[in-house]
Short mmCIF file of C-alpha atoms and ligand atoms in Angstrom, two decimals:
data_model
loop_
_atom_site.label_atom_id
_atom_site.label_comp_id
_atom_site.label_asym_id
_atom_site.label_seq_id
_atom_site.Cartn_x
_atom_site.Cartn_y
_atom_site.Cartn_z
CA MET Z 1 19.95 14.70 13.37
CA ASN Z 2 16.25 14.12 14.26
CA GLU Z 3 16.21 11.26 16.75
CA SER Z 4 12.72 10.12 15.70
CA ASN Z 5 14.32 9.44 12.41
CA ARG Z 6 16.36 6.54 13.84
CA HIS Z 7 14.88 3.22 14.93
CA THR Z 8 16.60 0.19 16.12
CA ILE Z 9 15.63 -2.82 14.08
CA ARG Z 10 16.02 -6.65 14.61
CA PHE Z 11 15.74 -9.16 11.90
CA GLY Z 12 16.18 -12.77 10.94
CA ALA Z 13 16.32 -14.62 7.63
CA ALA Z 14 16.40 -18.23 6.51
CA THR Z 15 16.00 -20.23 3.33
CA ASP Z 16 15.17 -23.95 2.77
CA VAL Z 17 15.03 -26.21 -0.20
CA GLY Z 18 11.61 -27.59 0.91
CA LYS Z 19 10.63 -31.29 0.78
CA VAL Z 20 10.36 -31.87 -2.82
CA ARG Z 21 12.78 -29.80 -4.90
CA ASP Z 22 16.40 -30.98 -5.31
CA HIS Z 23 17.91 -27.46 -5.38
CA ASN Z 24 17.17 -23.97 -4.02
CA GLU Z 25 16.42 -21.24 -6.60
CA ASP Z 26 15.51 -18.61 -3.98
CA ALA Z 27 17.89 -15.86 -2.76
CA PHE Z 28 17.61 -13.19 0.01
CA LEU Z 29 19.44 -10.28 1.20
CA VAL Z 30 19.72 -8.72 4.73
CA ASP Z 31 21.88 -5.56 4.85
CA ARG Z 32 22.07 -4.21 8.41
CA ASN Z 33 23.79 -0.96 7.40
CA LEU Z 34 21.56 -0.13 4.55
CA GLU Z 35 18.51 -1.47 6.35
CA PHE Z 36 17.56 -3.15 3.14
CA PHE Z 37 15.89 -6.62 2.86
CA VAL Z 38 15.03 -8.60 -0.32
CA VAL Z 39 13.60 -11.87 -1.23
CA ALA Z 40 13.80 -13.29 -4.75
CA ASP Z 41 12.39 -16.58 -6.16
CA GLY Z 42 14.15 -17.54 -9.41
CA MET Z 43 12.79 -19.57 -12.31
CA GLY Z 44 14.30 -21.22 -15.37
CA GLY Z 45 15.62 -24.62 -15.98
CA HIS Z 46 19.29 -25.85 -15.73
CA ALA Z 47 20.10 -24.08 -12.55
CA ALA Z 48 19.17 -20.75 -14.24
CA GLY Z 49 16.64 -19.82 -11.55
CA GLU Z 50 19.29 -19.42 -8.90
CA VAL Z 51 21.40 -17.43 -11.31
CA ALA Z 52 18.55 -15.03 -11.93
CA SER Z 53 17.62 -14.60 -8.25
CA SER Z 54 21.18 -14.02 -7.00
CA ILE Z 55 21.94 -11.46 -9.87
CA ALA Z 56 18.73 -9.64 -8.93
CA VAL Z 57 19.54 -9.37 -5.20
CA ASN Z 58 23.11 -8.37 -5.73
CA THR Z 59 22.46 -5.83 -8.49
CA LEU Z 60 19.70 -4.26 -6.37
CA ARG Z 61 21.94 -4.06 -3.36
CA GLU Z 62 24.86 -2.63 -5.40
CA VAL Z 63 22.54 0.16 -6.81
CA ILE Z 64 21.23 1.14 -3.43
CA SER Z 65 24.75 0.89 -1.78
CA ARG Z 66 26.39 3.16 -4.36
CA ASN Z 67 23.60 5.81 -3.69
CA ARG Z 68 24.11 5.84 0.04
CA ASP Z 69 24.35 9.58 -0.03
CA LEU Z 70 20.83 9.95 -1.24
CA LEU Z 71 19.52 7.68 1.56
CA GLU Z 72 21.44 9.74 4.07
CA ALA Z 73 20.14 13.00 2.61
CA PHE Z 74 16.64 11.65 2.85
CA ARG Z 75 17.12 10.55 6.48
CA GLU Z 76 18.37 14.14 7.27
CA GLY Z 77 15.33 15.63 5.77
CA SER Z 78 17.39 17.34 3.08
CA LEU Z 79 15.50 19.07 0.31
CA ILE Z 80 17.65 17.42 -2.28
CA ALA Z 81 16.28 13.95 -1.66
CA SER Z 82 12.49 13.34 -1.76
CA ASN Z 83 10.37 10.19 -1.35
CA SER Z 84 10.22 9.90 -5.24
CA ASP Z 85 14.04 10.10 -5.61
CA VAL Z 86 14.31 7.00 -3.32
CA LEU Z 87 11.51 5.18 -5.16
CA ASN Z 88 13.18 6.03 -8.54
CA LEU Z 89 16.39 4.65 -7.17
CA LEU Z 90 14.68 1.37 -6.25
CA GLU Z 91 12.99 1.36 -9.67
CA HIS Z 92 16.31 1.93 -11.45
CA GLY Z 93 17.85 -1.03 -9.36
CA VAL Z 94 15.01 -3.44 -10.47
CA GLN Z 95 15.58 -2.30 -14.13
CA LYS Z 96 19.24 -2.83 -14.03
CA ALA Z 97 18.79 -6.30 -12.48
CA CYS Z 98 16.32 -7.10 -15.19
CA ALA Z 99 18.61 -5.89 -18.05
CA GLU Z 100 21.63 -7.88 -16.56
CA ILE Z 101 19.60 -11.12 -16.22
CA HIS Z 102 18.15 -10.71 -19.70
CA ALA Z 103 21.56 -10.01 -21.32
CA LEU Z 104 23.04 -13.07 -19.76
CA ALA Z 105 20.12 -15.24 -20.79
CA GLU Z 106 20.65 -13.98 -24.38
CA LYS Z 107 24.35 -15.02 -24.34
CA GLU Z 108 23.76 -18.53 -22.77
CA PRO Z 109 21.07 -20.35 -24.46
CA GLU Z 110 20.36 -22.84 -21.73
CA LYS Z 111 19.44 -19.95 -19.56
CA ARG Z 112 16.97 -18.39 -22.00
CA GLY Z 113 13.78 -17.24 -20.39
CA MET Z 114 15.15 -17.26 -16.82
CA GLY Z 115 13.76 -14.71 -14.47
CA THR Z 116 12.97 -14.00 -10.78
CA THR Z 117 10.45 -12.30 -8.45
CA LEU Z 118 11.94 -9.58 -6.38
CA SER Z 119 10.38 -8.04 -3.33
CA GLY Z 120 12.56 -5.43 -1.53
CA LEU Z 121 12.02 -3.38 1.61
CA LEU Z 122 14.17 -0.33 2.39
CA LEU Z 123 13.88 1.44 5.65
CA ILE Z 124 15.04 4.96 6.18
CA GLY Z 125 14.12 6.25 9.53
CA ASN Z 126 10.31 6.35 9.96
CA ARG Z 127 9.76 5.67 6.19
CA GLY Z 128 9.52 2.39 4.41
CA PHE Z 129 10.04 1.90 0.60
CA ILE Z 130 8.98 -1.06 -1.29
CA ALA Z 131 9.89 -2.35 -4.81
CA HIS Z 132 8.08 -5.50 -6.03
CA VAL Z 133 7.68 -7.68 -8.94
CA GLY Z 134 6.15 -11.17 -9.00
CA ASP Z 135 4.38 -13.26 -6.43
CA SER Z 136 6.78 -13.12 -3.43
CA ARG Z 137 5.02 -11.07 -0.65
CA ILE Z 138 5.72 -8.46 1.89
CA TYR Z 139 3.40 -8.35 4.95
CA LEU Z 140 3.09 -5.80 7.58
CA LEU Z 141 1.97 -6.89 11.13
CA ARG Z 142 0.80 -3.78 12.97
CA GLY Z 143 -1.27 -3.71 16.17
CA GLY Z 144 -2.46 -7.26 15.70
CA ARG Z 145 -3.62 -6.60 12.08
CA VAL Z 146 -1.94 -8.18 9.10
CA VAL Z 147 -1.69 -6.22 5.89
CA GLN Z 148 -0.37 -7.70 2.74
CA LEU Z 149 1.61 -4.67 1.32
CA THR Z 150 2.43 -6.17 -2.12
CA GLU Z 151 0.00 -7.30 -4.71
CA ASP Z 152 0.86 -10.69 -6.46
CA HIS Z 153 1.56 -10.40 -10.13
CA SER Z 154 0.10 -13.82 -10.75
CA LEU Z 155 -2.33 -15.24 -13.23
CA ILE Z 156 -4.57 -16.35 -10.24
CA ASN Z 157 -4.65 -12.89 -8.81
CA GLU Z 158 -5.52 -11.42 -12.23
CA LEU Z 159 -8.30 -13.88 -12.58
CA ILE Z 160 -9.67 -13.12 -9.08
CA LYS Z 161 -9.49 -9.35 -9.74
CA ARG Z 162 -11.39 -9.83 -12.97
CA GLY Z 163 -14.04 -11.83 -11.18
CA LYS Z 164 -13.19 -15.01 -13.14
CA LEU Z 165 -12.18 -17.06 -10.23
CA SER Z 166 -13.14 -17.06 -6.62
CA ALA Z 167 -10.39 -16.98 -3.90
CA ALA Z 168 -11.61 -20.37 -2.66
CA ASP Z 169 -11.07 -22.03 -6.00
CA ALA Z 170 -7.53 -20.47 -6.44
CA ASP Z 171 -5.83 -23.34 -4.48
CA SER Z 172 -6.78 -26.03 -6.85
CA SER Z 173 -6.02 -24.00 -9.97
CA PRO Z 174 -3.54 -25.44 -12.46
CA TYR Z 175 -2.17 -21.77 -12.84
CA LYS Z 176 -1.16 -21.47 -9.23
CA ASN Z 177 2.50 -20.85 -9.92
CA ALA Z 178 2.16 -18.73 -13.14
CA VAL Z 179 3.50 -15.13 -12.63
CA THR Z 180 2.51 -12.32 -14.95
CA ARG Z 181 5.56 -10.25 -14.22
CA ALA Z 182 9.14 -11.39 -13.55
CA VAL Z 183 12.55 -9.80 -13.51
CA GLY Z 184 14.77 -10.68 -16.48
CA VAL Z 185 12.37 -12.53 -18.73
CA TYR Z 186 12.21 -9.46 -21.00
CA GLU Z 187 14.67 -6.49 -21.21
CA SER Z 188 12.58 -4.39 -18.83
CA VAL Z 189 9.72 -4.96 -16.46
CA GLU Z 190 7.18 -2.80 -14.67
CA ALA Z 191 7.87 -2.69 -10.94
CA ASP Z 192 5.48 -1.61 -8.19
CA THR Z 193 7.07 0.82 -5.94
CA PHE Z 194 5.57 2.82 -3.03
CA ASP Z 195 6.46 4.28 0.38
CA PHE Z 196 4.71 4.51 3.77
CA ASP Z 197 5.18 5.50 7.39
CA VAL Z 198 6.96 3.05 9.68
CA LEU Z 199 5.97 2.91 13.35
CA PRO Z 200 7.75 1.47 16.23
CA GLY Z 201 6.51 -2.14 16.75
CA ASP Z 202 5.86 -2.76 13.07
CA LEU Z 203 6.93 -6.28 12.01
CA PHE Z 204 7.58 -7.02 8.35
CA LEU Z 205 7.58 -10.53 6.80
CA LEU Z 206 9.10 -11.04 3.31
CA ALA Z 207 8.49 -14.48 1.85
CA SER Z 208 8.63 -16.42 -1.28
CA ASP Z 209 5.62 -18.50 -2.43
CA GLY Z 210 7.00 -21.64 -0.87
CA LEU Z 211 5.76 -20.10 2.40
CA THR Z 212 2.87 -17.91 1.20
CA GLY Z 213 1.17 -20.74 -0.60
CA TYR Z 214 0.70 -22.52 2.86
CA LEU Z 215 -0.03 -19.54 4.95
CA GLU Z 216 -3.34 -17.65 5.49
CA ASN Z 217 -2.82 -14.08 6.55
CA PRO Z 218 -4.89 -14.29 9.84
CA GLU Z 219 -2.58 -17.14 11.02
CA ILE Z 220 0.47 -14.73 11.06
CA PRO Z 221 -0.04 -12.88 14.47
CA ALA Z 222 -0.42 -16.04 16.42
CA ILE Z 223 2.86 -17.54 14.94
CA VAL Z 224 4.71 -14.27 15.69
CA GLU Z 225 3.45 -14.14 19.23
CA ARG Z 226 4.41 -17.78 19.87
CA GLU Z 227 8.21 -17.16 19.08
CA THR Z 228 10.06 -14.89 21.49
CA GLY Z 229 12.90 -13.65 19.20
CA VAL Z 230 12.68 -12.25 15.71
CA ASP Z 231 15.73 -14.32 14.83
CA ARG Z 232 13.69 -17.57 15.40
CA LEU Z 233 10.76 -16.62 13.38
CA PRO Z 234 12.20 -17.40 9.83
CA ALA Z 235 12.88 -20.99 11.01
CA ALA Z 236 9.39 -21.37 12.48
CA PHE Z 237 7.74 -20.27 9.19
CA ILE Z 238 9.94 -22.81 7.31
CA GLU Z 239 8.95 -25.47 9.60
CA LEU Z 240 5.25 -24.70 9.10
CA ALA Z 241 5.66 -24.71 5.31
CA ASN Z 242 7.47 -28.08 5.34
CA ASP Z 243 4.98 -29.56 7.78
CA ARG Z 244 2.21 -28.51 5.33
CA GLY Z 245 3.86 -30.06 2.16
CA GLY Z 246 7.15 -28.07 1.36
CA LYS Z 247 6.50 -28.25 -2.31
CA ASP Z 248 8.71 -25.35 -3.18
CA ASN Z 249 11.71 -23.62 -1.84
CA ILE Z 250 10.88 -21.48 1.17
CA THR Z 251 12.49 -18.19 2.07
CA THR Z 252 11.57 -15.83 4.80
CA VAL Z 253 13.02 -12.47 6.19
CA VAL Z 254 11.49 -11.04 9.21
CA VAL Z 255 12.26 -7.49 10.32
CA ARG Z 256 10.94 -5.80 13.48
CA VAL Z 257 11.17 -2.14 14.40
CA GLU Z 258 11.96 -2.12 18.05
CA ASP Z 259 9.55 -0.25 20.33
CA GLU Z 260 12.16 1.44 22.47
CA ASP Z 261 9.90 4.09 24.09
CA GLY Z 262 7.05 1.71 24.81
CA LYS Z 263 4.83 3.76 22.56
CA ALA Z 264 3.94 1.14 19.90
CA VAL Z 265 0.70 -0.05 21.44
CA GLU Z 266 -0.66 3.52 21.81
CA LEU Z 267 0.54 4.53 18.24
CA HIS Z 268 -0.85 1.44 16.62
CA ARG Z 269 -4.15 1.96 18.43
CA GLU Z 270 -4.17 5.57 17.21
CA ILE Z 271 -3.54 4.79 13.61
CA ASN Z 272 -6.05 1.93 13.59
CA LEU Z 273 -8.59 4.30 15.11
CA LYS Z 274 -7.91 6.90 12.34
CA ILE Z 275 -8.25 4.24 9.79
CA ASP Z 276 -11.49 3.02 11.24
CA THR Z 277 -12.79 6.61 11.19
CA ILE Z 278 -11.99 7.32 7.50
CA ARG Z 279 -13.16 3.86 6.41
CA ARG Z 280 -16.68 4.90 7.55
CA MET Z 281 -16.57 7.91 5.24
CA PRO Z 282 -18.46 7.42 1.94
CA VAL Z 283 -15.57 8.44 -0.27
CA PHE Z 284 -13.23 5.86 1.38
CA LYS Z 285 -15.72 3.06 2.05
CA PHE Z 286 -14.40 0.69 -0.76
CA LEU Z 287 -10.76 0.98 0.25
CA ASN Z 288 -8.91 -1.90 2.05
CA TYR Z 289 -6.50 -1.27 4.94
CA LYS Z 290 -3.43 -0.87 2.82
CA GLU Z 291 -5.22 1.70 0.57
CA LEU Z 292 -6.47 3.56 3.62
CA VAL Z 293 -2.87 3.75 5.12
CA ARG Z 294 -1.89 5.18 1.69
CA ILE Z 295 -4.47 7.84 1.90
CA LEU Z 296 -3.70 8.75 5.53
CA ASN Z 297 -0.13 9.37 4.36
CA ILE Z 298 -1.26 12.20 2.03
CA THR Z 299 -3.66 14.03 4.12
CA GLU Z 300 -3.41 17.03 6.41
CA VAL Z 301 -5.77 17.98 9.21
CA ALA Z 302 -6.87 21.54 9.72
CA GLU Z 303 -9.11 23.17 12.37
CA TYR Z 304 -11.63 25.87 11.62
CA ASP Z 305 -13.40 28.12 14.10
CA ARG Z 306 -17.17 28.75 13.93
CA GLY Z 307 -17.87 31.01 10.92
CA GLN Z 308 -14.44 30.62 9.44
CA LEU Z 309 -14.24 30.27 5.64
CA VAL Z 310 -12.70 27.04 4.36
CA ILE Z 311 -12.98 27.77 0.56
CA ARG Z 312 -14.21 30.83 -1.22
CA GLU Z 313 -16.38 30.90 -4.22
CA ASP Z 314 -14.59 31.57 -7.44
CA ASP Z 315 -11.13 30.90 -6.03
CA GLU Z 316 -9.04 28.46 -7.76
CA GLY Z 317 -9.38 24.96 -6.24
CA GLU Z 318 -6.30 23.04 -5.17
CA ASP Z 319 -7.68 20.73 -2.45
CA LEU Z 320 -10.33 18.25 -1.65
CA PHE Z 321 -11.84 18.19 1.84
CA ILE Z 322 -13.40 15.61 4.08
CA VAL Z 323 -15.17 16.75 7.34
CA LEU Z 324 -13.86 14.73 10.29
CA LYS Z 325 -15.78 16.56 13.03
CA GLY Z 326 -18.16 19.41 13.17
CA VAL Z 327 -20.52 20.93 10.57
CA VAL Z 328 -19.82 23.08 7.63
CA ARG Z 329 -22.27 24.86 5.23
CA VAL Z 330 -21.86 25.23 1.44
CA HIS Z 331 -23.23 28.67 0.42
CA LYS Z 332 -23.40 31.12 -2.44
CA GLY Z 333 -23.15 34.62 -0.81
CA GLU Z 334 -25.47 34.25 2.19
CA THR Z 335 -27.79 31.71 0.54
CA ASP Z 336 -27.20 28.21 1.89
CA ILE Z 337 -27.02 25.27 -0.38
CA VAL Z 338 -26.46 22.47 1.96
CA THR Z 339 -24.84 21.67 5.24
CA LEU Z 340 -22.35 18.82 5.56
CA GLY Z 341 -21.19 16.86 8.51
CA ALA Z 342 -18.62 14.21 9.66
CA GLY Z 343 -17.75 11.96 6.70
CA ASP Z 344 -19.01 14.30 4.01
CA HIS Z 345 -16.54 15.66 1.43
CA PHE Z 346 -16.59 18.89 -0.63
CA GLY Z 347 -14.29 20.63 -3.01
CA GLU Z 348 -14.12 17.82 -5.55
CA MET Z 349 -15.72 19.84 -8.38
CA ALA Z 350 -12.87 22.39 -8.86
CA LEU Z 351 -10.36 19.58 -8.74
CA ILE Z 352 -12.03 17.63 -11.37
CA ASP Z 353 -12.95 20.32 -13.90
CA LYS Z 354 -10.38 23.03 -12.95
CA ALA Z 355 -13.14 25.61 -12.83
CA PRO Z 356 -13.28 28.10 -10.00
CA ARG Z 357 -14.88 27.02 -6.75
CA SER Z 358 -18.62 26.68 -7.39
CA ALA Z 359 -19.60 27.85 -3.94
CA SER Z 360 -18.08 28.93 -0.60
CA VAL Z 361 -17.86 26.58 2.35
CA SER Z 362 -17.65 27.92 6.02
CA ALA Z 363 -17.59 26.15 9.34
CA VAL Z 364 -20.82 26.29 11.25
CA GLU Z 365 -19.28 25.15 14.54
CA PRO Z 366 -15.63 24.47 15.41
CA SER Z 367 -14.67 21.68 12.79
CA ARG Z 368 -11.86 19.51 11.93
CA VAL Z 369 -11.32 18.98 8.26
CA MET Z 370 -9.05 16.62 6.35
CA ARG Z 371 -7.39 18.00 3.21
CA ILE Z 372 -5.87 16.11 0.16
CA GLY Z 373 -3.82 18.25 -2.15
CA ARG Z 374 -4.33 18.21 -5.92
CA THR Z 375 -0.82 16.79 -6.60
CA HIS Z 376 -1.29 13.96 -4.28
CA PHE Z 377 -4.69 13.25 -5.55
CA PHE Z 378 -3.63 13.17 -9.13
CA SER Z 379 -0.56 11.12 -8.51
CA ILE Z 380 -2.91 8.43 -7.03
CA ILE Z 381 -5.11 8.73 -10.01
CA ARG Z 382 -2.26 8.32 -12.47
CA ASN Z 383 -0.25 5.62 -10.58
CA GLU Z 384 -2.71 3.51 -8.80
CA PRO Z 385 -5.42 2.56 -11.15
CA ARG Z 386 -7.35 0.14 -8.80
CA LEU Z 387 -7.25 2.64 -5.98
CA ALA Z 388 -8.18 5.35 -8.37
CA THR Z 389 -11.16 3.39 -9.66
CA LYS Z 390 -12.50 2.81 -6.20
CA LEU Z 391 -12.09 6.47 -5.20
CA LEU Z 392 -13.75 7.75 -8.39
CA TRP Z 393 -16.57 5.24 -8.04
CA SER Z 394 -17.26 6.41 -4.53
CA PHE Z 395 -17.29 10.04 -5.73
CA LEU Z 396 -19.72 9.30 -8.40
CA GLN Z 397 -21.98 7.65 -5.84
CA VAL Z 398 -21.92 10.65 -3.54
CA ILE Z 399 -22.49 13.02 -6.41
CA SER Z 400 -25.42 10.88 -7.95
CA GLU Z 401 -26.89 10.78 -4.41
CA ARG Z 402 -26.71 14.58 -4.18
CA LEU Z 403 -28.37 14.84 -7.62
CA ARG Z 404 -31.00 12.28 -6.53
CA THR Z 405 -31.73 14.27 -3.38
CA THR Z 406 -32.09 17.51 -5.45
CA SER Z 407 -34.42 15.85 -7.87
CA ALA Z 408 -36.40 14.27 -5.07
CA GLU Z 409 -36.75 17.45 -3.29
CA LEU Z 410 -37.90 19.05 -6.55
CA SER Z 411 -40.42 16.31 -7.16
CA GLY Z 412 -41.40 15.82 -3.55
CA ALA Z 413 -40.37 12.13 -3.64
CA ARG Z 414 -37.29 10.51 -1.99
CA ALA Z 415 -35.59 7.84 -4.16
CA ALA Z 416 -33.70 5.21 -2.28
CA ALA Z 417 -30.48 4.05 -3.57
CA ASP Z 418 -28.70 0.85 -2.52
CA ILE Z 419 -25.72 0.12 -4.67
CA GLU Z 420 -23.63 -1.54 -2.08
CA ASP Z 421 -24.38 -5.00 -3.63
CA LEU Z 422 -23.42 -3.79 -7.02
CA THR Z 423 -20.12 -2.42 -5.69
CA GLU Z 424 -19.24 -5.59 -3.77
CA GLU Z 425 -19.57 -7.42 -6.97
CA LEU Z 426 -17.55 -4.96 -8.88
CA PHE Z 427 -14.57 -4.96 -6.61
CA ASP Z 428 -14.79 -8.29 -4.88
CA ILE Z 429 -14.90 -6.82 -1.49
CA GLU Z 430 -17.00 -6.96 1.50
CA PHE Z 431 -18.29 -4.08 3.47
CA PRO Z 432 -17.34 -4.09 7.20
CA GLU Z 433 -20.27 -4.52 9.50
CA GLU Z 434 -21.65 -1.27 10.62
CA ASP Z 435 -20.90 -0.78 14.37
CA GLN Z 436 -23.88 1.07 15.63
P1 CMP Y 501 -16.03 22.97 -5.52
O1 CMP Y 501 -16.71 23.72 -6.78
O2 CMP Y 501 -14.64 22.49 -5.72
O3 CMP Y 501 -16.06 23.94 -4.24
C1 CMP Y 501 -17.33 24.18 -3.65
C2 CMP Y 501 -17.88 22.84 -3.23
O4 CMP Y 501 -19.13 22.86 -2.66
C3 CMP Y 501 -18.07 22.00 -4.51
O5 CMP Y 501 -16.89 21.68 -5.04
C4 CMP Y 501 -18.93 20.92 -3.98
O6 CMP Y 501 -18.12 20.07 -3.25
C5 CMP Y 501 -19.76 21.63 -2.88
N1 CMP Y 501 -21.09 21.87 -3.54
C6 CMP Y 501 -21.44 22.76 -4.51
N2 CMP Y 501 -22.75 22.64 -4.78
C7 CMP Y 501 -23.21 21.60 -4.02
C8 CMP Y 501 -24.53 21.09 -3.87
N3 CMP Y 501 -25.64 21.48 -4.59
N4 CMP Y 501 -24.71 20.02 -3.00
C9 CMP Y 501 -23.59 19.64 -2.23
N5 CMP Y 501 -22.45 20.20 -2.34
C10 CMP Y 501 -22.13 21.17 -3.19
#
């Protein structure tokens, strides 16, 4: 077995009824052997909420547990178990939970309409897998940064995304608790599933909205640092939610991947540096931290010597390239079209129209180039509409800028393009300050 594929983890979990409700409809799971953690927040009258959340948690656990062989095969790096097999298994577990909750609600009229949120984190060696429905959340705390890994399926979040509500007004909205997806309300449900690299020192916080409604993301690192043991953290978060009102049931699960070799600080610094580097590149400038982590996971880096060919005109195009370091030239035969440097991309044309490469690209000096394969690129476009929109939008900008430069060169004038404002408005994002 590959030793780097085993981490020691520590965790803690707690749930609390809060200060207003008379019973607790949340459920959670911590399974040390499976390294599987779930939070579920049930809804529905007449005690139906807790029925829904406990069916969800138990069914999901059963499905994962019955397929331990698959998890083990993945851990061993066997070819018979891929990332998508594990994600499909989680997806299947969520659907099974959904069908069971729905079937029970059909049989018992007082439980009609019951449902639950469901956020699960499965760790297999240095890979994490998430399945998520509803407005419970999973956060990752890495190297002092907090990343909300899950996206709320809530009316509020939909309104914010569509630009109809500002994040500042969300707190006072009457729709604060409305979820747009829940497990069990209908026969099936669309679950978000994705996987990512896990590093030593990573800390995960899974929580129901009884906590997240009272917690701002930037507050998390200080709270985590204040408590010495992971097992004490859930209680600390519950206390905070209760101190701030405790309107809802509160559930938290905290999982930390131990930093046994003392490498976490260095690794976190390295990944954050890589992310800061790719964030400055025009094609990635609209992506948030989580999306950048997602992109980093599907890239490979290759080195080219001076004069070495990266792509050949007329070859079939399989990859998209981004220059990390060095300079490359785009040329047809010996005629140069353009030279590209760090942050520039090339090779997108053949990916998009499946035509042969329109030109050759060679390294002018020793260069490092990042490569994203066609299958990965297409899987993002198919499965992650928001990320795809941002990527395609930035591609368009680069391409329109190229066209503008060509036209300007032809007419002798140089047109200025400043569409950052427009983009900020479109995606409700802010550009990081340029560090000069
Ligand atoms: P592709 O056709 O896939 O492979 C060659 C790449 O060279 C092409 O995609 C573009 O990324 C790049 N390229 C071709 N023509 C130009 C141009 N006029 N300006 C900038 N880049 C170009």
